[in-house]
GROMACS .gro file of C-alpha atoms in nm:
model
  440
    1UNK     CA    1   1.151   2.161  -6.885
    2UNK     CA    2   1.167   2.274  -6.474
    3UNK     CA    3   1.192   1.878  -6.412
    4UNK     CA    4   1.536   1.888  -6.637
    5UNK     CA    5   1.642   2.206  -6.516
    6UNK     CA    6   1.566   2.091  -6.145
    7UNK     CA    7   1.749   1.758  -6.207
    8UNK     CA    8   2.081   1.962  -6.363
    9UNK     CA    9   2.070   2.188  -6.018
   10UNK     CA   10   2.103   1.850  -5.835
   11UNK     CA   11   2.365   1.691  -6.076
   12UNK     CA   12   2.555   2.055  -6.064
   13UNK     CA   13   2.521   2.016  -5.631
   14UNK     CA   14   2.591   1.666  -5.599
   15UNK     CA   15   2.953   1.609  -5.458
   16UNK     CA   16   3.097   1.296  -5.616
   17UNK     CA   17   3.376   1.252  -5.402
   18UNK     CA   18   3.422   1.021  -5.088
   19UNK     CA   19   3.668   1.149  -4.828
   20UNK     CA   20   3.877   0.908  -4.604
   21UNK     CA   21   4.040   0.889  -4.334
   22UNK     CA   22   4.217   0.669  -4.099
   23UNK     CA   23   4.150   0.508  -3.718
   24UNK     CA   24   4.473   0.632  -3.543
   25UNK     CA   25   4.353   0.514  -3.185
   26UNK     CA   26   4.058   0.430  -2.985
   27UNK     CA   27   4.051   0.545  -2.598
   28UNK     CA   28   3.726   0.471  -2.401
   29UNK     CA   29   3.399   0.614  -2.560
   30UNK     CA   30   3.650   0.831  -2.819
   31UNK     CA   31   3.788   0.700  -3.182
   32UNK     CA   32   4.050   0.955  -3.262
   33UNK     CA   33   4.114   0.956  -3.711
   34UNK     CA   34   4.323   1.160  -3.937
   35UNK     CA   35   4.103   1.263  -4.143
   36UNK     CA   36   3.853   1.277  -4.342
   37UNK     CA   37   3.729   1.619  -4.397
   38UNK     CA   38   3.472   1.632  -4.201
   39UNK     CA   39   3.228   1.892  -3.930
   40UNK     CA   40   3.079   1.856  -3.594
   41UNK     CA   41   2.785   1.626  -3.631
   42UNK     CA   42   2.795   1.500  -3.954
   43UNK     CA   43   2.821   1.096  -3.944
   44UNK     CA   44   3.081   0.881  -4.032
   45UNK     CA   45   3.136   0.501  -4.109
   46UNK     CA   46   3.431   0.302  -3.994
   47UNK     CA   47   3.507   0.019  -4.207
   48UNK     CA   48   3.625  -0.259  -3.997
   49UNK     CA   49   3.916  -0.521  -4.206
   50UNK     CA   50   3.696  -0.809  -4.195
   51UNK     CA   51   3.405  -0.757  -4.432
   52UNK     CA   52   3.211  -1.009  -4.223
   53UNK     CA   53   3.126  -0.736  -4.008
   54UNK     CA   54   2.875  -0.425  -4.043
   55UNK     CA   55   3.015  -0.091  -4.081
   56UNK     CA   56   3.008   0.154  -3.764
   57UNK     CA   57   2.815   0.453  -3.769
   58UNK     CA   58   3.002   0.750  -3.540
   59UNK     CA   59   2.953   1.071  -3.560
   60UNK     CA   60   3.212   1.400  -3.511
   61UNK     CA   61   3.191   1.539  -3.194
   62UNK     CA   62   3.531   1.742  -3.189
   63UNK     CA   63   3.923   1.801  -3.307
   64UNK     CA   64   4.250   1.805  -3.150
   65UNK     CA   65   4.521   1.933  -3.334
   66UNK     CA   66   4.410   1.811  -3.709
   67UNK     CA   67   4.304   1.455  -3.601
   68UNK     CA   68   3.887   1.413  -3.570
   69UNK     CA   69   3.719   1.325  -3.260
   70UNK     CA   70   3.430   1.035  -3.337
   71UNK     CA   71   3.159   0.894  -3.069
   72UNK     CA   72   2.970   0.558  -3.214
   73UNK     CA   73   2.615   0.493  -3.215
   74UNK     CA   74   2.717   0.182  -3.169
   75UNK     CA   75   2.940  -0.094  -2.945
   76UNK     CA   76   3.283  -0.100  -3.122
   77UNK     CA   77   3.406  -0.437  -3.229
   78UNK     CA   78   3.644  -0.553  -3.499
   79UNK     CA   79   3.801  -0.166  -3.517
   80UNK     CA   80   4.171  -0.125  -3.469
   81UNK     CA   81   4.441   0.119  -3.619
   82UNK     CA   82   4.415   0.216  -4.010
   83UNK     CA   83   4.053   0.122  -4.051
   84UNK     CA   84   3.893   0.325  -4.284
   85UNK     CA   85   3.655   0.628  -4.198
   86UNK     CA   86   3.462   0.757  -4.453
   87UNK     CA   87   3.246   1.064  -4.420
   88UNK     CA   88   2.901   1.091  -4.542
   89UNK     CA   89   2.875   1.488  -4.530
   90UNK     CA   90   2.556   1.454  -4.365
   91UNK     CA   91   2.429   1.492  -4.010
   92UNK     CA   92   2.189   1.231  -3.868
   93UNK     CA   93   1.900   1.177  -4.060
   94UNK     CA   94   1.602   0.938  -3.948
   95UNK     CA   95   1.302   0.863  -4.151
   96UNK     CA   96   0.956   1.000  -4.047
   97UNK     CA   97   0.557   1.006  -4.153
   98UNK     CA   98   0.256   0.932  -4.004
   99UNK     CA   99   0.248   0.526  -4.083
  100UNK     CA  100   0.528   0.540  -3.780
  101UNK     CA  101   0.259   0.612  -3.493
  102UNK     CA  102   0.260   0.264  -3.316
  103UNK     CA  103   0.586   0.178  -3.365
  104UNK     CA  104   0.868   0.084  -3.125
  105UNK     CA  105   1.178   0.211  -3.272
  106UNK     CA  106   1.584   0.325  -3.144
  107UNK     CA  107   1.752   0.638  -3.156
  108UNK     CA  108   1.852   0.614  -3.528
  109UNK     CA  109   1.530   0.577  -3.624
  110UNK     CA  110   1.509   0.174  -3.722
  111UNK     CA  111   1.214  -0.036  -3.618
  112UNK     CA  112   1.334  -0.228  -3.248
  113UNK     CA  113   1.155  -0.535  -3.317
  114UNK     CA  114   1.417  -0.572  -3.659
  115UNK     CA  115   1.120  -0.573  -3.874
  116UNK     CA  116   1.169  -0.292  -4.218
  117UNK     CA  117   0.981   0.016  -4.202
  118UNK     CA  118   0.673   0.137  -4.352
  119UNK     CA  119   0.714   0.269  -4.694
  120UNK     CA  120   0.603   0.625  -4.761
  121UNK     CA  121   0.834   0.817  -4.476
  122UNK     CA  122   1.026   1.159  -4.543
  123UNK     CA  123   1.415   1.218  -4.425
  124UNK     CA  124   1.400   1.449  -4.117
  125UNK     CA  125   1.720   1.571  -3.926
  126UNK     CA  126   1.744   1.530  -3.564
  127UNK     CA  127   1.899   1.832  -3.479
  128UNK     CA  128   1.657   2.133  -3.565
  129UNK     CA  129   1.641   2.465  -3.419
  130UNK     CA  130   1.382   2.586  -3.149
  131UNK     CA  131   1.108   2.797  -3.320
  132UNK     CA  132   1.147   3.221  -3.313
  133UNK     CA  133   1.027   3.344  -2.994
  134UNK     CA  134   0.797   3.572  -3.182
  135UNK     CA  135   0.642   3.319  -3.371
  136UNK     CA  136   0.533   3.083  -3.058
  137UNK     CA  137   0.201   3.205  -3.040
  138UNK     CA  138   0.068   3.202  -2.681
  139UNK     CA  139  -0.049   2.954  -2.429
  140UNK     CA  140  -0.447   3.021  -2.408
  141UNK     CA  141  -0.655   2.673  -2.428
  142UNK     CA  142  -0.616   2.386  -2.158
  143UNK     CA  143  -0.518   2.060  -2.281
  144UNK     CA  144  -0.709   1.710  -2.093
  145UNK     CA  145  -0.428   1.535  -1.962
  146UNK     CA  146  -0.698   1.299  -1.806
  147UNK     CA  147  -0.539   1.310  -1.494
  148UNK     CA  148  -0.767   1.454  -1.183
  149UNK     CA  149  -0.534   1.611  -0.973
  150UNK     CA  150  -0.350   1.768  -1.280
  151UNK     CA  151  -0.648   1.888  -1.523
  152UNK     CA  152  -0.825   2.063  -1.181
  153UNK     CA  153  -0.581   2.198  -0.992
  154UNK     CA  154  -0.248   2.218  -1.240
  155UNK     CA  155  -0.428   2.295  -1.521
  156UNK     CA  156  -0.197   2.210  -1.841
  157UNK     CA  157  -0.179   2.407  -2.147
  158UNK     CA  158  -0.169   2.352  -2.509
  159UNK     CA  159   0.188   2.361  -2.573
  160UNK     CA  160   0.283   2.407  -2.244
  161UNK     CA  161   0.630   2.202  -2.125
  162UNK     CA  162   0.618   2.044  -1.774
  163UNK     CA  163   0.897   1.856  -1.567
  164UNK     CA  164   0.783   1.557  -1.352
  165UNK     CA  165   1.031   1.556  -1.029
  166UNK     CA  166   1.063   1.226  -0.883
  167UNK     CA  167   1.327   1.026  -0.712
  168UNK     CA  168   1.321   0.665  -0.813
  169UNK     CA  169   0.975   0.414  -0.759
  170UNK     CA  170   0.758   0.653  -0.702
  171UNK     CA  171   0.544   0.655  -1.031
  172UNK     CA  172   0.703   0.862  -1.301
  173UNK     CA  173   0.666   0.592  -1.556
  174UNK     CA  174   0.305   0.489  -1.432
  175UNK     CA  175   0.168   0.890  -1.429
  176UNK     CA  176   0.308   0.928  -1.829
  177UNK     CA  177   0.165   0.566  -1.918
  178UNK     CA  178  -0.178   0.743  -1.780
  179UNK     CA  179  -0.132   1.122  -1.978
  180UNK     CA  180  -0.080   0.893  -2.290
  181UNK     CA  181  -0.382   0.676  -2.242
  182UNK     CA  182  -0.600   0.951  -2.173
  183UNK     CA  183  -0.479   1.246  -2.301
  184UNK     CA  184  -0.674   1.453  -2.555
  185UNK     CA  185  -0.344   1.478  -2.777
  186UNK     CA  186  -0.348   1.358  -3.139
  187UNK     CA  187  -0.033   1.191  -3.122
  188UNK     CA  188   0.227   1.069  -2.837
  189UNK     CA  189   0.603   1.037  -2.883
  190UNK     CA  190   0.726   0.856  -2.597
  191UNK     CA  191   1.101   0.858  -2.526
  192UNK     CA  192   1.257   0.617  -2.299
  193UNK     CA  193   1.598   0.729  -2.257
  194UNK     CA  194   1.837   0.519  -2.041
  195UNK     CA  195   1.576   0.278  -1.926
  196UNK     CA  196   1.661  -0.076  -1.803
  197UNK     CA  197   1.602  -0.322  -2.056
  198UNK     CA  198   1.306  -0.494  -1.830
  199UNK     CA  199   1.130  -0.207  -1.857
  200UNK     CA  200   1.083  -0.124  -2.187
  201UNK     CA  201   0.802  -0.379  -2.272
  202UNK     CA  202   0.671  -0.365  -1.912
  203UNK     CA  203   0.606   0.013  -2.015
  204UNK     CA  204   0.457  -0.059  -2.364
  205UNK     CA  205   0.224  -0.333  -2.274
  206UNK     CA  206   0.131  -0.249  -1.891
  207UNK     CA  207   0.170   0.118  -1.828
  208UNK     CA  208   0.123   0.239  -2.244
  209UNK     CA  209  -0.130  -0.050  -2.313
  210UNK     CA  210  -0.272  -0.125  -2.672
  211UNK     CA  211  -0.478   0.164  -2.612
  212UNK     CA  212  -0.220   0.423  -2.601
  213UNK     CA  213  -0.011   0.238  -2.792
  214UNK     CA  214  -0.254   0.319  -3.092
  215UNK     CA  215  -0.162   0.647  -3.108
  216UNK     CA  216   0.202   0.692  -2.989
  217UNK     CA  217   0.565   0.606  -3.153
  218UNK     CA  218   0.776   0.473  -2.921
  219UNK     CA  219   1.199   0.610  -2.908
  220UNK     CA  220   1.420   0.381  -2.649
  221UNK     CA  221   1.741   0.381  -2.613
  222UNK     CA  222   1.843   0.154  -2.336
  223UNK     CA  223   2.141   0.183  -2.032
  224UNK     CA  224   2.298  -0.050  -2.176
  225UNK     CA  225   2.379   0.138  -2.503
  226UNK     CA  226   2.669   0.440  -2.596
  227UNK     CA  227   2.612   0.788  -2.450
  228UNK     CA  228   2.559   0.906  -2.810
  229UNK     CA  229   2.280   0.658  -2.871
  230UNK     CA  230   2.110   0.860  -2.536
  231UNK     CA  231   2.143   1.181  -2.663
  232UNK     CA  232   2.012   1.090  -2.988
  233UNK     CA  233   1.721   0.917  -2.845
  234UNK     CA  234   1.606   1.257  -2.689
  235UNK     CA  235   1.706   1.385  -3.008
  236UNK     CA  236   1.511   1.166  -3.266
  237UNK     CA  237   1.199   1.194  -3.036
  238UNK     CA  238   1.167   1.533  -3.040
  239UNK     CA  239   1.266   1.579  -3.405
  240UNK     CA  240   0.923   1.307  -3.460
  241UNK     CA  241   0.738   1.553  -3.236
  242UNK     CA  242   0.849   1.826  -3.442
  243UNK     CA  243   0.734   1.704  -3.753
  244UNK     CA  244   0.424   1.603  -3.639
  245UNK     CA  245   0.403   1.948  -3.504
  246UNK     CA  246   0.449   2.112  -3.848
  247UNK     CA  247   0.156   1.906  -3.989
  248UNK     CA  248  -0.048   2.089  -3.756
  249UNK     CA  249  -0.126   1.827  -3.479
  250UNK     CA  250  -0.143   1.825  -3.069
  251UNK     CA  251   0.153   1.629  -2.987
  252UNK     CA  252   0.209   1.513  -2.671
  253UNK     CA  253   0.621   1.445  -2.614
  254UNK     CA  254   0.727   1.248  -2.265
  255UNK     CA  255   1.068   1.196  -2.200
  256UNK     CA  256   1.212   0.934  -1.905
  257UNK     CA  257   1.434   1.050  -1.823
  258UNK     CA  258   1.590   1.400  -1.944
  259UNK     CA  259   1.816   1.352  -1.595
  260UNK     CA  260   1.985   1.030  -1.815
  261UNK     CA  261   2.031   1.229  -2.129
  262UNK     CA  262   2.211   1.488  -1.919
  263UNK     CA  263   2.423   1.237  -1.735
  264UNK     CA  264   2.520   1.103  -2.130
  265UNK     CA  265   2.616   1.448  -2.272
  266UNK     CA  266   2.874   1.464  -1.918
  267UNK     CA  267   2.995   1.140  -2.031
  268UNK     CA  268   3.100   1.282  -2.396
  269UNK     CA  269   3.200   1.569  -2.209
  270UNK     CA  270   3.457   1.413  -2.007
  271UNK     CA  271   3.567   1.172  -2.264
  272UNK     CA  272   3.640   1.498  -2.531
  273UNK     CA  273   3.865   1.657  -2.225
  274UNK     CA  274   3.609   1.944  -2.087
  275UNK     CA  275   3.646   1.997  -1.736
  276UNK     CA  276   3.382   1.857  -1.440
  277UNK     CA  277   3.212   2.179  -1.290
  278UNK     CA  278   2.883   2.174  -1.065
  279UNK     CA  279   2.911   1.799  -0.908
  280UNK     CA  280   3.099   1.684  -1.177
  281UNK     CA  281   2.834   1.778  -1.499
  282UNK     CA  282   3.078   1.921  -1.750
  283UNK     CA  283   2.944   2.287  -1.908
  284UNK     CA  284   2.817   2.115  -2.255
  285UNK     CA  285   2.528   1.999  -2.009
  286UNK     CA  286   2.404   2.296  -1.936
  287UNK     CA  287   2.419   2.441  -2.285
  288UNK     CA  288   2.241   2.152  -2.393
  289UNK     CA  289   1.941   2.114  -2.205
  290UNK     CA  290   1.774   2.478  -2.311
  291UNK     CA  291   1.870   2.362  -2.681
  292UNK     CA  292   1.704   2.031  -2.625
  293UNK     CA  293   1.348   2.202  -2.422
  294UNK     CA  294   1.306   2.467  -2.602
  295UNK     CA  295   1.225   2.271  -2.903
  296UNK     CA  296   0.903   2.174  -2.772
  297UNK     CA  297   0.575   2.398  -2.746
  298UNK     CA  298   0.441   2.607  -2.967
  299UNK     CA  299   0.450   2.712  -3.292
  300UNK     CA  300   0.274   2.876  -3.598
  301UNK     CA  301   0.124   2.545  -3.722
  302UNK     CA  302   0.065   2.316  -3.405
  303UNK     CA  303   0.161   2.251  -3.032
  304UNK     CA  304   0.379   1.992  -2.867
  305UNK     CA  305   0.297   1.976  -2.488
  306UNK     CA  306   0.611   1.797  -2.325
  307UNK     CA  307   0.619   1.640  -2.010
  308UNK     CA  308   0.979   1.559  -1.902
  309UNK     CA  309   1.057   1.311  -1.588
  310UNK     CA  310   1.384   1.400  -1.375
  311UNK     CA  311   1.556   1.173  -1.169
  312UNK     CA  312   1.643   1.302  -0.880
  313UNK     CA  313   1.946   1.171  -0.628
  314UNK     CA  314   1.819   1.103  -0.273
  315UNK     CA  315   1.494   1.320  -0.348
  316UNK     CA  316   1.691   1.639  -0.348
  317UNK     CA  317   1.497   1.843  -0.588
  318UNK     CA  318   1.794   2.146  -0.584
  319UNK     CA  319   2.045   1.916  -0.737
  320UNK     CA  320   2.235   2.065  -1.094
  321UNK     CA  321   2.014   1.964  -1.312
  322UNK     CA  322   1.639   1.946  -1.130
  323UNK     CA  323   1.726   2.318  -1.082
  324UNK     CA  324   1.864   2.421  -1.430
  325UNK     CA  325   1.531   2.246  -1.590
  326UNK     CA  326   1.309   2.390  -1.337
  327UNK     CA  327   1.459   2.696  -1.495
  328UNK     CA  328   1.400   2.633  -1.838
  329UNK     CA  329   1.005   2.494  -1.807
  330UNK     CA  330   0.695   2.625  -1.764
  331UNK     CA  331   0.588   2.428  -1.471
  332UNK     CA  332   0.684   2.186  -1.242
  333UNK     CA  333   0.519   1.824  -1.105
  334UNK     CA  334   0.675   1.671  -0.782
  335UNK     CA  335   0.592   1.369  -0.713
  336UNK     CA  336   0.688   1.236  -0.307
  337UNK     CA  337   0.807   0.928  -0.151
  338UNK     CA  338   0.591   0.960   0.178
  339UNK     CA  339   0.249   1.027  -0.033
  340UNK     CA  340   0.336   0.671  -0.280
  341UNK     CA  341   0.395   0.510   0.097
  342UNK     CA  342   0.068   0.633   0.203
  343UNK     CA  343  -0.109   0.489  -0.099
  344UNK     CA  344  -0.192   0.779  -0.272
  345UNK     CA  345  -0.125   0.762  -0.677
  346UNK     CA  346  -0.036   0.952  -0.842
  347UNK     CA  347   0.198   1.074  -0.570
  348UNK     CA  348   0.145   1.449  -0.683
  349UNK     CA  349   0.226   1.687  -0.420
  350UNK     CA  350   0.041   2.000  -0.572
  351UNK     CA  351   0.146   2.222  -0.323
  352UNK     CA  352   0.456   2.206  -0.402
  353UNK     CA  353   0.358   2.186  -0.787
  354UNK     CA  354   0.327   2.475  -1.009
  355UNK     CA  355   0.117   2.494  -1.348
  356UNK     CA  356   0.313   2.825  -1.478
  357UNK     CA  357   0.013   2.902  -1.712
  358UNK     CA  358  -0.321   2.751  -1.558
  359UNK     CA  359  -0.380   3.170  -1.471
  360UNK     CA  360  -0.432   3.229  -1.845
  361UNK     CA  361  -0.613   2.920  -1.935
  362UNK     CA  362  -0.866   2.873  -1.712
  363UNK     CA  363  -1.221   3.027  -1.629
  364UNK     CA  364  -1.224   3.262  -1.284
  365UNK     CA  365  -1.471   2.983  -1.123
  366UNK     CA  366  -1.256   2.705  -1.209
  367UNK     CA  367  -0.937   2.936  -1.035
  368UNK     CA  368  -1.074   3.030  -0.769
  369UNK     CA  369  -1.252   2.695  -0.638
  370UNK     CA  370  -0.832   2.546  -0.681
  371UNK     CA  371  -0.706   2.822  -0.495
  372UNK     CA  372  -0.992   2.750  -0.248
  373UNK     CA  373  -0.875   2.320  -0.194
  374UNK     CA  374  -0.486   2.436  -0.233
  375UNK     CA  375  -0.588   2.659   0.064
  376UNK     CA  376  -0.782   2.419   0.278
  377UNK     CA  377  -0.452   2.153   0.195
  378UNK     CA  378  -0.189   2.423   0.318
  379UNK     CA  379  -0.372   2.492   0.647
  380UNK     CA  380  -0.413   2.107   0.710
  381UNK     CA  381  -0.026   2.046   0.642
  382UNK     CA  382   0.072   2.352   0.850
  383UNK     CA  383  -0.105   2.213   1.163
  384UNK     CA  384  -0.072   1.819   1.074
  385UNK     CA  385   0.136   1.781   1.337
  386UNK     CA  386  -0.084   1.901   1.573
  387UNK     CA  387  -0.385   1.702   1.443
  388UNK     CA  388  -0.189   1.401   1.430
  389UNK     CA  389  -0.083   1.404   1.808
  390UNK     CA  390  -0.417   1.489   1.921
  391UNK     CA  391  -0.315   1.838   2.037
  392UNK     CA  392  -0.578   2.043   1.893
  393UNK     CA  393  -0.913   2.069   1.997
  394UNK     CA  394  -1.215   2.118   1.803
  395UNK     CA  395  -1.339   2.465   1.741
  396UNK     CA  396  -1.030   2.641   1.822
  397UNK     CA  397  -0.983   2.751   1.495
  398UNK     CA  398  -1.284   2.792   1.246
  399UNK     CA  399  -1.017   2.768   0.903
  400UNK     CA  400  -0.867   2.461   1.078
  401UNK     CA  401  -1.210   2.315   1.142
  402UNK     CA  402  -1.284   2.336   0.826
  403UNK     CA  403  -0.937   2.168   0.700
  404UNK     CA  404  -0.974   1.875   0.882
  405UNK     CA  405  -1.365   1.834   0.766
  406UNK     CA  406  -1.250   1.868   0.389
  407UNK     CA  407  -0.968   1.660   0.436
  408UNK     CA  408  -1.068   1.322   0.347
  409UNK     CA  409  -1.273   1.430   0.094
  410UNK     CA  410  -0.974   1.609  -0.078
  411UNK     CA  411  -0.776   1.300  -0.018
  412UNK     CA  412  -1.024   1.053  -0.235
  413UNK     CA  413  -1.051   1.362  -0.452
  414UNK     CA  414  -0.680   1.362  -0.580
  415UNK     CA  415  -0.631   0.957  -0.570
  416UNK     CA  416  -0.731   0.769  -0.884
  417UNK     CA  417  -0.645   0.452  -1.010
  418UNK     CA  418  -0.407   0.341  -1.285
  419UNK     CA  419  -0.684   0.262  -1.557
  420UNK     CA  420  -0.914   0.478  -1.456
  421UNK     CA  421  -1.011   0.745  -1.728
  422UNK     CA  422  -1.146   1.096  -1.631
  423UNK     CA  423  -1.236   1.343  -1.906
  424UNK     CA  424  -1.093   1.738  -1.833
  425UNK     CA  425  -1.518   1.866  -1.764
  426UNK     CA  426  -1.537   1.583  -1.548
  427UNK     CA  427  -1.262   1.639  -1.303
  428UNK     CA  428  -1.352   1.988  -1.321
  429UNK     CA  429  -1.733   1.955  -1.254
  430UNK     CA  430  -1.632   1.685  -0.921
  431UNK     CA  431  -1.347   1.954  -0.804
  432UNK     CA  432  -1.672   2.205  -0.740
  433UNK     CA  433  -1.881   1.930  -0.630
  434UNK     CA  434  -1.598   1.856  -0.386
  435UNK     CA  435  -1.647   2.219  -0.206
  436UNK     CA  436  -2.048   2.226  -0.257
  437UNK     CA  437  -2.150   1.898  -0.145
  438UNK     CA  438  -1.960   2.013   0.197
  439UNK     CA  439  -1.695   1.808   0.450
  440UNK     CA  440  -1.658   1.468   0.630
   0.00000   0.00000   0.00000
């Protein structure tokens, strides 16, 4: 009886008609329609007049006057004036489940390689709500990132949401490929947003590896591809991480780069008529980014620890949008130029580098033997130049003394190679051994 009575509440829902509309005229990234009846974000299909080719999926980004405002997910071809748009009364929807983790798939959710999906996945929407700030429960256990220089001295928590700063070659891609490899996370949800092509299965099968691939799903959507298929890369993967969240897992979300999902929201931006503000990023930017990051981290039923790269131009880590997501996260990794030219991976500069939470996670030992290296690496860089030249002389300066003597040790301390795996006690246990066992 509640399986008939649940089926009549469907039948009594459903809404049996299609609405139409019509291509009036296309103009860069934006197809303008009249009609159909339709709201921001909900997806649409354009019909094209030969029925050789596949309909276009758009969806509504805005209105002028009563005509709609569509973006496609995809490259228009074959669409020209009084094509049909139909509406589907639904936002994006992408299919999700736990027989997706080692998959490489787009921003709509379909498998990259063409191959069908697994069966047995549930409809998920992309765009969901960050969680109730007082249901994020708080930040108190330390996650292994399996990175030395991170899990000792920028301790990450469970949950915790971290931007990488980097301008470009200097290791962004290769520092996530070794968090996903060696991280302590259940699952990884790895978004590649407005990579080159090249790159994509240089990442998967050099810096990812089968390893890491075992246990990740894989979102890219390409340069090459529409702004909206960018924003709905970022979108998808963190709607994946979200689930996964809900099931009560670790996730681990990293996202290269949230700099090129910013730079496709000014394109729709521009293309929909709002003005250029701060160096040309239109103010849909910076309403989206909090929107997008505060998705991530905690919630009543799991934790998703995000680690977002940013690009940025000429190494200028004040530009628009390094500063509005230094803002918005809970720490902050900066990776330098000059340390990749000296040979030193990862490039972390941890001085400059701030673990927002590594106060309330970690042990008082642990804290204040990190303080203790942070401060022996601040007096060496204050009086480099000085050291370098030959200028100062032994024993002028006990704290300086000691700098320099610590100083190599410090330096083989923080490198590590690409494939080289480190458990968190480990990298703890050598950081102490590092100040015990005494300098060069």
């Amino acid at each position: 009886m509640m399986e008939i009575d649940t089926l009549l509440k469907v039948i009594e829902q459903a809404d049996t008609y299609k609405r139409y509309g019509k291509v009036l005229r296309i103009v860069g990234l934006m197809i303008e329609s009249l009609g159909p009846a339709a709201n921001i974000g909900e997806v649409c299909i354009i019909h094209p007049e030969s029925n050789l080719q596949k309909p276009i999926l758009a969806e509504v980004v805005g209105f002028h006057n009563e005509k709609i405002i569509l973006m496609p997910y995809t490259e228009v071809t074959e669409i020209g004036p009084g094509c049909l748009v139909e509406s589907t009364r639904k936002p994006l929807m992408i299919k999700v489940g736990r027989s997706l983790i080692g998959s490489t798939i787009d921003a709509l959710g379909n498998n990259l390689d063409k191959s069908s999906l697994p069966k047995g996945l549930k409809n998920y929407i992309t765009e969901q709500t960050p969680p109730n700030p007082m249901m994020r429960p708080t930040i108190d256990e330390p996650i292994q990132v399996g990175v030395r220089a991170i899990d000792s001295l920028l301790t990450v928590g469970k949950g915790q949401r971290i931007g990488i700063f980097a301008g470009s070659g200097v290791g962004k891609s290769t520092l996530l490929g070794m968090i996903a490899r060696n991280s302590a996370a259940d699952v990884n949800v790895i978004a590649l947003i407005g990579e080159r092509g090249r790159e994509v299965r240089e990442f998967i099968e050099k810096d990812l590896g089968e390893e890491g691939l075992k246990k990740s799903i894989v979102v890219v959507a390409t340069s090459d591809q529409p702004a909206l298929m960018r924003i709905k890369g970022a979108y998808t993967a963190t709607a994946i991480s979200e689930y996964f969240r809900d099931l009560g897992l670790h996730v681990n979300l990293m996202m290269d780069s949230v700099t090129r999902v910013a730079m496709a929201q000014r394109e729709i931006g521009l293309a929909i008529g709002e003005p250029p503000t701060t160096k040309g990023y239109t103010p849909s930017v910076f309403a989206t980014l909090p929107k997008l990051l505060e998705r991530t981290g905690t919630n009543e039923h799991g934790t998703i620890t995000a680690f977002y790269t940013v690009l940025v131009d000429g190494d200028d880590m004040n530009e628009p949008i390094a500063d509005a997501v230094r803002g918005i996260l809970d720490g902050h990794f900066i990776l330098e130029r000059r340390l990749a030219e000296m040979g030193q991976f990862p490039a972390i500069n941890v001085l400059k580098s701030v673990s927002r939470v590594m106060n309330q996670i970690v042990d008082e030992e642990h804290l204040h033997t990190a303080r203790r290296i942070r401060s022996l690496m601040a007096i060496y860089e204050e009086n480099s130049e000085l050291i370098q030249i030959g200028a100062y002389k032994h024993g002028t300066n006990k704290q300086i003394d000691e700098a320099i003597s610590f100083y190599p040790t410090i330096q083989a301390f923080l490198r590590q190679g690409i494939l080289e795996k480190e458990l968190f006690q480990q990298s703890i246990d050598k950081m102490h051994q590092l100040l015990t066992g005494g300098g060069s």
